[in-house]
PDB file of N, CA and C in Angstrom:
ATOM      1  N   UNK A   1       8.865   0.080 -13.442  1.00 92.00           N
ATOM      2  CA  UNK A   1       7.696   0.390 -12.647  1.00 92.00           C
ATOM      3  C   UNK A   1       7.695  -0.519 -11.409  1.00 92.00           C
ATOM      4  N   UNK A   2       7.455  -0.036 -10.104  1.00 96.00           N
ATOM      5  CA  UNK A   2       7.422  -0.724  -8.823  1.00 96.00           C
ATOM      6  C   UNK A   2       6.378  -0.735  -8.618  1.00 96.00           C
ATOM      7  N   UNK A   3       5.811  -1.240  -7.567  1.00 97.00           N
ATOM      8  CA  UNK A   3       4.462  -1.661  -6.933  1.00 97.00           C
ATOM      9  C   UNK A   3       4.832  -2.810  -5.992  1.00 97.00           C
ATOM     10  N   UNK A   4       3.891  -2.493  -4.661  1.00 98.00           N
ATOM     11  CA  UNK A   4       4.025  -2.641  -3.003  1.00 98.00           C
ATOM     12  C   UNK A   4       3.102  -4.059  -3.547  1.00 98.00           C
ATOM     13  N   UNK A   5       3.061  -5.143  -3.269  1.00 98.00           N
ATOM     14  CA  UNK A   5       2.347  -6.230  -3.153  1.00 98.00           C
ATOM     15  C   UNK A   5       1.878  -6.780  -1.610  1.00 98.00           C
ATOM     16  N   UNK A   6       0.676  -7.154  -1.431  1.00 98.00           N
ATOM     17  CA  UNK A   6       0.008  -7.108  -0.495  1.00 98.00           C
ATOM     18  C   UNK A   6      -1.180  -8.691  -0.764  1.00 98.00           C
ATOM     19  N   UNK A   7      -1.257  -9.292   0.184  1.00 98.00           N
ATOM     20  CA  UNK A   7      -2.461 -10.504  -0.165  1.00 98.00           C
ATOM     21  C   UNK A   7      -3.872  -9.339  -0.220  1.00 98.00           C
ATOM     22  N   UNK A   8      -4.587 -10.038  -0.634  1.00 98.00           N
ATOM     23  CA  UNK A   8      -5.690  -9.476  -1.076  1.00 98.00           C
ATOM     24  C   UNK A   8      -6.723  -8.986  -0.021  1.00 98.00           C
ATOM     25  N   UNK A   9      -6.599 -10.109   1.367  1.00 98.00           N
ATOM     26  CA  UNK A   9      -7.278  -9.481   3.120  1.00 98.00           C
ATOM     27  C   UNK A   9      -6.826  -8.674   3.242  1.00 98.00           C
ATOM     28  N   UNK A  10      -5.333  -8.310   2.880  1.00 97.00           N
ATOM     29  CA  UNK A  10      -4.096  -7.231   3.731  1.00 97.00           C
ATOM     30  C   UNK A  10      -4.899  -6.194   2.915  1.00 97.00           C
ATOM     31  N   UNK A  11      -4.822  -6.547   1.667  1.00 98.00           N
ATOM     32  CA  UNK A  11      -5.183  -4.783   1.251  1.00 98.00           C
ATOM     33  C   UNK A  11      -6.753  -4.521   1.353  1.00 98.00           C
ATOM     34  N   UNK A  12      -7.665  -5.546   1.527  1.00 98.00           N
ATOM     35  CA  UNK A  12      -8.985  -4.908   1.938  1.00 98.00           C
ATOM     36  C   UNK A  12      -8.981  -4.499   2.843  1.00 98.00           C
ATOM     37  N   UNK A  13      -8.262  -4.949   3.970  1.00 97.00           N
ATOM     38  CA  UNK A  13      -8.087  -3.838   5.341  1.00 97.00           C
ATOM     39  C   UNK A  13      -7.295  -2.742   5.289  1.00 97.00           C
ATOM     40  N   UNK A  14      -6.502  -2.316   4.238  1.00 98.00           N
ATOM     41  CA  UNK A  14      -5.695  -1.056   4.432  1.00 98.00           C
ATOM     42  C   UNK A  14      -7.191   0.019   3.577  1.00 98.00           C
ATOM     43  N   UNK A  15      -7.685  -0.894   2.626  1.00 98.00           N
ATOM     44  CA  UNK A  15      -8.369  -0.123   1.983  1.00 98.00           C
ATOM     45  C   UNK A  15     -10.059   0.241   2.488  1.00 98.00           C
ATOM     46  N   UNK A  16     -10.116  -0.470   3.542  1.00 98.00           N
ATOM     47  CA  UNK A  16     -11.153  -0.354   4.723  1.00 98.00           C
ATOM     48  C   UNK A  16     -10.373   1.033   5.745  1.00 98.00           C
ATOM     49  N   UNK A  17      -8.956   0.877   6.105  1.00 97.00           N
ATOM     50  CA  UNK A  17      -9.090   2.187   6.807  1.00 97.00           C
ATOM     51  C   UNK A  17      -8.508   3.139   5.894  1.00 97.00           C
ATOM     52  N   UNK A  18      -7.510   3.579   4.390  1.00 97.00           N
ATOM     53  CA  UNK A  18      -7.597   4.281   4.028  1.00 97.00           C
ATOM     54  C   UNK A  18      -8.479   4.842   2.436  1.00 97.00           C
ATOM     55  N   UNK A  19      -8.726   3.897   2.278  1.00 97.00           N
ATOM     56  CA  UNK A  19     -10.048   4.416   1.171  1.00 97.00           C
ATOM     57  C   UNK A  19      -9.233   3.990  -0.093  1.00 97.00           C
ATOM     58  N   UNK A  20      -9.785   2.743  -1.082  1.00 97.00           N
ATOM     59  CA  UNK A  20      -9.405   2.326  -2.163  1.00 97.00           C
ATOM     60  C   UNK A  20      -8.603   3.225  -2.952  1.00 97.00           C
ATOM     61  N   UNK A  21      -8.923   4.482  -3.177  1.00 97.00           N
ATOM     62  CA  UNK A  21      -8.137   5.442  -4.546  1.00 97.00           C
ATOM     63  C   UNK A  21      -6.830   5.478  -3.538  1.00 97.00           C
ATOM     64  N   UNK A  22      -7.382   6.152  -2.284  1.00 97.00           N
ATOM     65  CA  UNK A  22      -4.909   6.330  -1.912  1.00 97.00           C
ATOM     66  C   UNK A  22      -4.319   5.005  -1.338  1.00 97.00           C
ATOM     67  N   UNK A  23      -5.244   3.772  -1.400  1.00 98.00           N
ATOM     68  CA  UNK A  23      -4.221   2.602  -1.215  1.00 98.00           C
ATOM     69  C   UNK A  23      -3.685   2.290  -2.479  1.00 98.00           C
ATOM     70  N   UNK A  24      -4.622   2.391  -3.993  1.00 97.00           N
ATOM     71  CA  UNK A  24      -3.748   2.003  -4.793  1.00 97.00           C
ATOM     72  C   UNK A  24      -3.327   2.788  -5.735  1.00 97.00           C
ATOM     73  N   UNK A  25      -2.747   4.392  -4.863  1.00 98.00           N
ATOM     74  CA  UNK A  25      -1.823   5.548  -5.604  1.00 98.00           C
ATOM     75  C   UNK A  25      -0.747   5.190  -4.803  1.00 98.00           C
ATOM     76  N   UNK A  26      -0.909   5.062  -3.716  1.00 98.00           N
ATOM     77  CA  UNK A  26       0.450   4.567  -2.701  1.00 98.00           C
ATOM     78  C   UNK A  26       1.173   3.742  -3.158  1.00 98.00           C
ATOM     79  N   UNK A  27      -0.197   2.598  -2.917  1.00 98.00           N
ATOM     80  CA  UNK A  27       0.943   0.919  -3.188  1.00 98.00           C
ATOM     81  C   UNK A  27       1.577   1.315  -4.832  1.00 98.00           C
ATOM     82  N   UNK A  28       1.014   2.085  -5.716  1.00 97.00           N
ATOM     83  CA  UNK A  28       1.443   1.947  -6.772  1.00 97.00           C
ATOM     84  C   UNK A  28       2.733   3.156  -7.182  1.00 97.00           C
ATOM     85  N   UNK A  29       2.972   4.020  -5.900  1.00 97.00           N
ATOM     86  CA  UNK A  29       4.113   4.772  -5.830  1.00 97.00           C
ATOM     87  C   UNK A  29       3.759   6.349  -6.707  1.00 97.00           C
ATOM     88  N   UNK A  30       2.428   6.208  -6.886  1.00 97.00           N
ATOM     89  CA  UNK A  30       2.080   7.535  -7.723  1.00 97.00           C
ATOM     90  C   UNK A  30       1.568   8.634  -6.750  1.00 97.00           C
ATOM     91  N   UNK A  31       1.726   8.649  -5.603  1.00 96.00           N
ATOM     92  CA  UNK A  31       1.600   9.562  -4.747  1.00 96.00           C
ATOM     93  C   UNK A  31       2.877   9.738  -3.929  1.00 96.00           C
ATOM     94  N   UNK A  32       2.838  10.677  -3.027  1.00 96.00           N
ATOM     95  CA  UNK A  32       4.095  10.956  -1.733  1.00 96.00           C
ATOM     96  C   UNK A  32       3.692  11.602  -0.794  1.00 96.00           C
ATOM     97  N   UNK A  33       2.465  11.825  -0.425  1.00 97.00           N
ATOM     98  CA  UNK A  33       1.920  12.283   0.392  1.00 97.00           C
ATOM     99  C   UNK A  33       2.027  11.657   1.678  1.00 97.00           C
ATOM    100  N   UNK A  34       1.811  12.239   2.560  1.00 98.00           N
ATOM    101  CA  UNK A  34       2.665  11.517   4.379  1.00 98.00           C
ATOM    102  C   UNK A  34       1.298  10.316   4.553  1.00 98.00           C
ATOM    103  N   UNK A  35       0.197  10.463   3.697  1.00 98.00           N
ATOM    104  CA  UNK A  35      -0.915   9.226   3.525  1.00 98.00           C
ATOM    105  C   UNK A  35      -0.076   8.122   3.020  1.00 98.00           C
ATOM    106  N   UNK A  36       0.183   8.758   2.088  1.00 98.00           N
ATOM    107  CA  UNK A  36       0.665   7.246   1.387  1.00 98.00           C
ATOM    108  C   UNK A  36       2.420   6.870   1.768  1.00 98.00           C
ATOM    109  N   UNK A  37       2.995   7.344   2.322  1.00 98.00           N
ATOM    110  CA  UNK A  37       4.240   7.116   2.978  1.00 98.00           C
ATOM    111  C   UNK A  37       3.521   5.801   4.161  1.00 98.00           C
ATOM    112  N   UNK A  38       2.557   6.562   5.318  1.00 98.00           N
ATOM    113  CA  UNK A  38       1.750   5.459   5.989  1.00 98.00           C
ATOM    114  C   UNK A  38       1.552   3.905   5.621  1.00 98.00           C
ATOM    115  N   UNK A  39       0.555   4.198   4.647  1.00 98.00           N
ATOM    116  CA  UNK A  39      -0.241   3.301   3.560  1.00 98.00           C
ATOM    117  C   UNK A  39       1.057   2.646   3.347  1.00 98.00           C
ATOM    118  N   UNK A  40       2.156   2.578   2.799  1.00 98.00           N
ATOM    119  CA  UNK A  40       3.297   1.973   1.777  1.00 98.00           C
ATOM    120  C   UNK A  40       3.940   1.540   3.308  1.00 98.00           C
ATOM    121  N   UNK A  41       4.107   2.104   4.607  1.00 98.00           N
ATOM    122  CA  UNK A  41       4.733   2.041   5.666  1.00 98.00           C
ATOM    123  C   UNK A  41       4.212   0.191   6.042  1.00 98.00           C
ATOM    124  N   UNK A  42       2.746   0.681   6.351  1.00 98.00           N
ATOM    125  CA  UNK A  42       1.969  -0.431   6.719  1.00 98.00           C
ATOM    126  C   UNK A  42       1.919  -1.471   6.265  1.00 98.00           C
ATOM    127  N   UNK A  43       2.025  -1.180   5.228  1.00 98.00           N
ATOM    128  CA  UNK A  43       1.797  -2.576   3.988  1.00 98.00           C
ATOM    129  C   UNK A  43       2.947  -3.042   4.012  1.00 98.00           C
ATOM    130  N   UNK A  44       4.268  -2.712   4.404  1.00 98.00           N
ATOM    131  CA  UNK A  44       5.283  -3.744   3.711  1.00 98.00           C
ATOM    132  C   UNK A  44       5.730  -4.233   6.056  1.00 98.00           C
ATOM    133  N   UNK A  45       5.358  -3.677   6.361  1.00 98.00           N
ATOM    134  CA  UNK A  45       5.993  -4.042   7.635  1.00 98.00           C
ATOM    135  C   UNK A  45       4.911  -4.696   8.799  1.00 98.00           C
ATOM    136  N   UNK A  46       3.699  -4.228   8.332  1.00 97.00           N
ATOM    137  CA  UNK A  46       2.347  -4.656   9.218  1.00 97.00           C
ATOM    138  C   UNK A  46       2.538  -6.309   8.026  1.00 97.00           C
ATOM    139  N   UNK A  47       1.855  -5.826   7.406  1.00 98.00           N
ATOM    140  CA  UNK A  47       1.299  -6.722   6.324  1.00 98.00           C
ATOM    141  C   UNK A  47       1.903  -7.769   5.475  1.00 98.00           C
ATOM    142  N   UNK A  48       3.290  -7.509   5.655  1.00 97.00           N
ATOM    143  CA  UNK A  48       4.696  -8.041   5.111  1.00 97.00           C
ATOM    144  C   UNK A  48       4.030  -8.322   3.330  1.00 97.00           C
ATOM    145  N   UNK A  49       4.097  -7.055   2.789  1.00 98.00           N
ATOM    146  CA  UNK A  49       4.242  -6.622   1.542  1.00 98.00           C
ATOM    147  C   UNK A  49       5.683  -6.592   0.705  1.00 98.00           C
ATOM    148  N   UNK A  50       5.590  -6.761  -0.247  1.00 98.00           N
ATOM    149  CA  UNK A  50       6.485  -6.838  -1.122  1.00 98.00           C
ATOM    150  C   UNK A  50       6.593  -5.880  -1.735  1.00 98.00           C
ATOM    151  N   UNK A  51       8.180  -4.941  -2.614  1.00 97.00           N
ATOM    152  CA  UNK A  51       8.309  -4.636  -4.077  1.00 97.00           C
ATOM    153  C   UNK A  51       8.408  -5.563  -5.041  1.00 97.00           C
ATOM    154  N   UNK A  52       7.499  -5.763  -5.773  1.00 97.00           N
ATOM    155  CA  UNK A  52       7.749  -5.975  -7.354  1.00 97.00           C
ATOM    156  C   UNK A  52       7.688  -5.072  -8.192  1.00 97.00           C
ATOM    157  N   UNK A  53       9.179  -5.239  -9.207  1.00 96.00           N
ATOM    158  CA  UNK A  53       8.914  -4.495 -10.140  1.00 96.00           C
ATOM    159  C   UNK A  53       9.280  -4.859 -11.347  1.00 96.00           C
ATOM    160  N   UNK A  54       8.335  -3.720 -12.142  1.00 87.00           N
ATOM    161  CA  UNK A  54       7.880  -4.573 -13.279  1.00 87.00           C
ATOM    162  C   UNK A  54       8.623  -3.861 -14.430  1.00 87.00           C
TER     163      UNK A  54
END
């Protein structure tokens, strides 16, 4: 199982502009929608997010 890691400001602001449920279907890879391609985009290159996996 993977998952996008993010500090906790980073993801209240992704989840301020895309709305808590598709930041953490994205970050958590359970979506593929061109939202969460964004969302997963942002987070690892804006936000310098991580994969961990578990």
């Amino acid at each position: 199982m993977e998952k996008i890691v993010v500090s906790p400001k980073d993801r209240k602001e992704l989840v301020k502009k895309y709305g808590a449920y598709n930041v953490s279907k994205a970050l958590s890879f359970k979506s593929d929608s061109q939202m969460s391609k964004e969302i997963r985009h942002e987070a690892m290159n804006q936000f310098n997010g991580y994969i961990l996996t578990l």
